[in-house]
Amino acid sequence: MTNLLELRDIEKSFATIPVLRRASFELRSGEVHALMGGNGAGKSTLMKILTGVYTKDGGSLVFDGREVELSGPRDAERLGIAMIFQEFSLIPTLTVAQNIFLHHEPRAGGFLNDAEAERRAAGILSDLGEDIDPRALVETLSVGACQMVEIAKALSKNARVLIMDEPTSSLSEAEARTLFSLVRKLKSEGISIVYISHRMAEIFEICDRITVMRDGHDALTRSTGEVTMQQLIEAMLGEGVEASMQYQARPISATAATVLEVENLTLEEKVVDASFTIRAGEIVGLAGLTASGRTEIAEAIFGLRRIRSGEVRVDGKPVRGTDQAIAAGVALVPENRRTQGLVLEHSMHDNMVLPNLARFTRGLFVRDGAGRRAANDAIARLKIRTDGPDKVVGLLSGGNQQKIVLAKWLERRPRLLILDEPTIGVDIGAKSDLVEIIREIAEAGTAVLVISSEFEELLAMSDRVLVLHDGRLIKELEREEIATEEVLHHAIQG
Amino acid sequence: MQSKAETIGGLPVRAPRLTGFDWRGYIVYLFFTAVLLFFAVTIGDKGFLTVPNLFNIARNTAMIAVIAVAMTFVISAGELDLSVGSTAALSALVAALVIQAGFGMVAGVTAALGAGLLVGLVNGLFVTGLAIPSFLVTLGMMQFVRGLDMRLTYTNPVPVADNTFNGIFGKGYLFGIPSLLVWSVAAVALGHVVLRYTPFGRQVLATGGNRVAAAYSGIRVNRTKLYCFLLSGAAAALAGLLFTGMMSTARYNYGTGIELAAIAAVILGGTSLFGGRGTIIGTFVGALLIGTINNGLIIMGLDVSEQNMVAGAIIILAVAFGKKPAR
């Protein structure tokens, strides 16, 4: 088979930080080629170069035997390269048909021909074997259906290369099955697919070849039949990082006090009848699909959501509302640190003082000196890479920002720390730092609840894992029961 | 997937959309009907229902309607334009001064439209080029242009003696229909077709619905927004001409507060303040609703302070009833 496209020795830096270092990737016609690698390995940057969103600093792109330069998404589209985005990239307020034909609408005498668009959309969708109403507003569709619409949109532009970014991350098992059969169908029609995922089982099931990226370089490319899971993990992790991402048993005394008790918790939305406890010094993982109600449970414990029935107790005392939760020593590190966790325009020192104003205030005035000392302490203790406590937080990397969010709450020495996706968008080095920090927090006697979609990190930290499906806690896995990430994958998909 | 109602943990998450009539999208029509009925019953005998009075409502609504049509585009694209009122006055003065200087009606109208487009261009360039929120750009522009209006003639009114102009833009009739009504219906019809049935309209809705996704689809979102501001400037200029024609005079204070009335009409009509969803017909009914309330309250004999309180309360109520329950 010949190569449909080749990315050769691609280089890319942001500011002065190299993100891609001589990264190469090739794709044959009618091939499903997996692209793997940890956060910050350069997968998405490489794909953004392939789709014309970024321009490369060096290297070459050969498509259909010709060397091409992409100066924007339109150039990639013209070649037939389309990306199916992990996050929502449709217009929610338009219909399915309007989205599929957005900016290449069928026309009749200069006017839009919605009827024709709907007819053609229905044709494409039924070819895909999908039962989606072309006239439905996209905002009313499930995530799985949205993904099908995106695929239909790409096909309507005669795409020859589809890039799928974590396509199953928010799909149910049944939806994922539908997607796999669709991938096989597209492949049989000669369409090439780049399949970005970290789910080994899926990759071994539907991909022909696998490329692993690490540190901005392609570390391995092999046919699926010629590579083992172990080899892939080694290629992804490289040397050195592995140790910190191994679970380290921490003895938790049988007499440790129960800090958090959640009893028959039912919320207005999603969560039904959830009960669990966490003891002092224990790290409990909460696993589940994106919409399974994980965040809702965290927010309910912190008092941000209305509780329909059931109770949350901290140290034996019932807690309702954010004031009571904070008074009882609960801290929440939200999923979106940029909008929910930090004031980006302020310095690190100002951010750290914010939730602890009472402690840093004397009389009417804020004691800046004490805040700065605390910030300097945190920089040293949490290995935060910054010029100093006065640096504006928005200028720091994601990993360092997340450390500051943690530092902010650690100042309070919480009884219960809830972390929602603590390492999202963080590079692998900072990730292992964060895992270390969370372990230290637990060792000091804080009860920790970690929500994460990354099984690797859940397994690295958790003493127990709760599995949430469709708002219900369906399993509680003791450490010994979880041998591999596969067990967790299987569990969360119900 | 459309047909099955989604449930999570046995609780319905979302009512299936296609069954059942969602009356909230049509709240403006219900309110408009209710207000008409109310006035017909209470003040029908005081001349509310006569043809001259209904024409009167249409006439007084024309400027709001014309501006609100363009505002629907601006808001659908996810932006806002507060400078339309003072721009209307600017265009009115420019037209009147050019006509007074003897250059004729065509030159006057052209100059007025040019002034409106210029304001729209500056707004659009600041919003798209420097990424300043349109609320701030157009707030500043509103004040700047109002100052310019006052300075232009040192707040003196400028009479327009050209009767053709006054006829076309204000006092005249076309086949027995007041020309102000003709202008506003023409603006609504054109706006409706452009927003619903042309590629530009679709680009506006896509830009306001999800800017990033629109850009990834190849839509030039900044250019689309710029066109919306140009359209808004042109509509403000037309409103200024209508004010001038109706009064045979241009004044610096025309259009004071009209930007808020227009935004209210747009939102009442069912356009989303956050962009991506817009309806010109709804906007027009929203404008008529505001005009009818003002007219009816005057006939009922309420004084200005009472009119303001009632009109404000009705707007809040209508928007509150039309709001979808928070999920």
mmCIF file of C-alpha atoms in Angstrom, chain A residues 53 74 77 85 88-94 98 102-103 105 107 110-112 114 130-131 133 136 139-142 145 153 269-270 272 291 308 470-472, chain B residues 1-3 6-11 14 17-18 193 196-199 202-203 205-211 213-220 275-277 327:
data_model
loop_
_atom_site.group_PDB
_atom_site.id
_atom_site.type_symbol
_atom_site.label_atom_id
_atom_site.label_comp_id
_atom_site.label_asym_id
_atom_site.label_seq_id
_atom_site.Cartn_x
_atom_site.Cartn_y
_atom_site.Cartn_z
ATOM 1 C CA VAL A 53 -4.702 25.243 12.391
ATOM 2 C CA ARG A 74 -9.249 25.808 4.345
ATOM 3 C CA GLU A 77 -10.174 20.996 3.870
ATOM 4 C CA PHE A 85 -13.078 17.154 17.428
ATOM 5 C CA PHE A 88 -18.108 20.106 20.660
ATOM 6 C CA SER A 89 -17.350 21.890 17.434
ATOM 7 C CA LEU A 90 -20.830 22.166 16.014
ATOM 8 C CA ILE A 91 -23.128 25.184 16.187
ATOM 9 C CA PRO A 92 -25.657 24.194 18.884
ATOM 10 C CA THR A 93 -28.301 26.646 17.706
ATOM 11 C CA LEU A 94 -28.424 25.351 14.124
ATOM 12 C CA GLN A 98 -27.423 23.258 8.617
ATOM 13 C CA LEU A 102 -22.233 24.917 7.075
ATOM 14 C CA HIS A 103 -20.395 27.188 4.674
ATOM 15 C CA GLU A 105 -24.705 24.993 1.660
ATOM 16 C CA ARG A 107 -28.058 26.981 -3.040
ATOM 17 C CA GLY A 110 -28.147 32.697 -4.497
ATOM 18 C CA PHE A 111 -30.426 31.668 -1.642
ATOM 19 C CA LEU A 112 -29.888 28.808 0.757
ATOM 20 C CA ASP A 114 -32.466 24.110 3.281
ATOM 21 C CA GLU A 130 -27.681 6.620 11.646
ATOM 22 C CA ASP A 131 -31.211 7.512 12.568
ATOM 23 C CA ASP A 133 -33.417 13.827 12.159
ATOM 24 C CA ALA A 136 -33.282 18.542 14.842
ATOM 25 C CA GLU A 139 -28.276 21.219 21.082
ATOM 26 C CA THR A 140 -30.956 18.554 21.535
ATOM 27 C CA LEU A 141 -28.693 15.663 20.460
ATOM 28 C CA SER A 142 -26.693 13.281 22.618
ATOM 29 C CA ALA A 145 -25.191 11.704 17.847
ATOM 30 C CA LYS A 153 -20.095 16.906 7.997
ATOM 31 C CA GLU A 269 -29.901 16.297 38.358
ATOM 32 C CA LYS A 270 -28.300 12.981 37.497
ATOM 33 C CA VAL A 272 -29.387 8.980 42.428
ATOM 34 C CA ALA A 291 -21.795 12.873 31.972
ATOM 35 C CA ARG A 308 -33.145 16.438 46.877
ATOM 36 C CA ASP A 470 -25.679 7.116 34.799
ATOM 37 C CA GLY A 471 -25.776 8.820 38.193
ATOM 38 C CA ARG A 472 -25.584 5.635 40.244
ATOM 39 C CA MET B 1 -31.615 9.043 18.873
ATOM 40 C CA GLN B 2 -34.020 11.863 18.477
ATOM 41 C CA SER B 3 -37.027 9.787 19.277
ATOM 42 C CA GLU B 6 -33.084 10.587 27.480
ATOM 43 C CA THR B 7 -33.053 9.438 31.034
ATOM 44 C CA ILE B 8 -30.302 9.296 33.550
ATOM 45 C CA GLY B 9 -30.925 7.190 36.579
ATOM 46 C CA GLY B 10 -34.579 6.945 35.700
ATOM 47 C CA LEU B 11 -35.120 10.681 35.792
ATOM 48 C CA ARG B 14 -34.869 16.583 28.880
ATOM 49 C CA ARG B 17 -38.462 18.400 21.875
ATOM 50 C CA LEU B 18 -40.613 17.423 18.975
ATOM 51 C CA VAL B 193 -34.971 37.001 3.870
ATOM 52 C CA ARG B 196 -33.139 33.107 6.993
ATOM 53 C CA TYR B 197 -32.340 32.373 3.381
ATOM 54 C CA THR B 198 -28.904 33.712 2.463
ATOM 55 C CA PRO B 199 -25.398 32.441 3.160
ATOM 56 C CA ARG B 202 -26.346 31.599 8.101
ATOM 57 C CA GLN B 203 -22.808 32.843 8.707
ATOM 58 C CA LEU B 205 -26.030 32.682 13.163
ATOM 59 C CA ALA B 206 -23.065 30.303 13.046
ATOM 60 C CA THR B 207 -20.660 32.995 14.249
ATOM 61 C CA GLY B 208 -22.905 33.829 17.187
ATOM 62 C CA GLY B 209 -23.708 30.172 17.914
ATOM 63 C CA ASN B 210 -20.131 28.944 18.218
ATOM 64 C CA ARG B 211 -17.416 31.253 16.994
ATOM 65 C CA ALA B 213 -16.672 26.037 15.159
ATOM 66 C CA ALA B 214 -17.736 28.629 12.603
ATOM 67 C CA ALA B 215 -14.126 29.630 11.994
ATOM 68 C CA TYR B 216 -13.110 25.975 11.615
ATOM 69 C CA SER B 217 -15.831 25.617 9.023
ATOM 70 C CA GLY B 218 -14.100 28.325 7.010
ATOM 71 C CA ILE B 219 -16.400 31.206 7.915
ATOM 72 C CA ARG B 220 -14.568 34.515 8.299
ATOM 73 C CA GLY B 275 -26.058 34.915 19.874
ATOM 74 C CA GLY B 276 -26.757 32.087 17.480
ATOM 75 C CA ARG B 277 -30.522 32.343 17.435
ATOM 76 C CA ARG B 327 -31.641 23.160 33.493
#
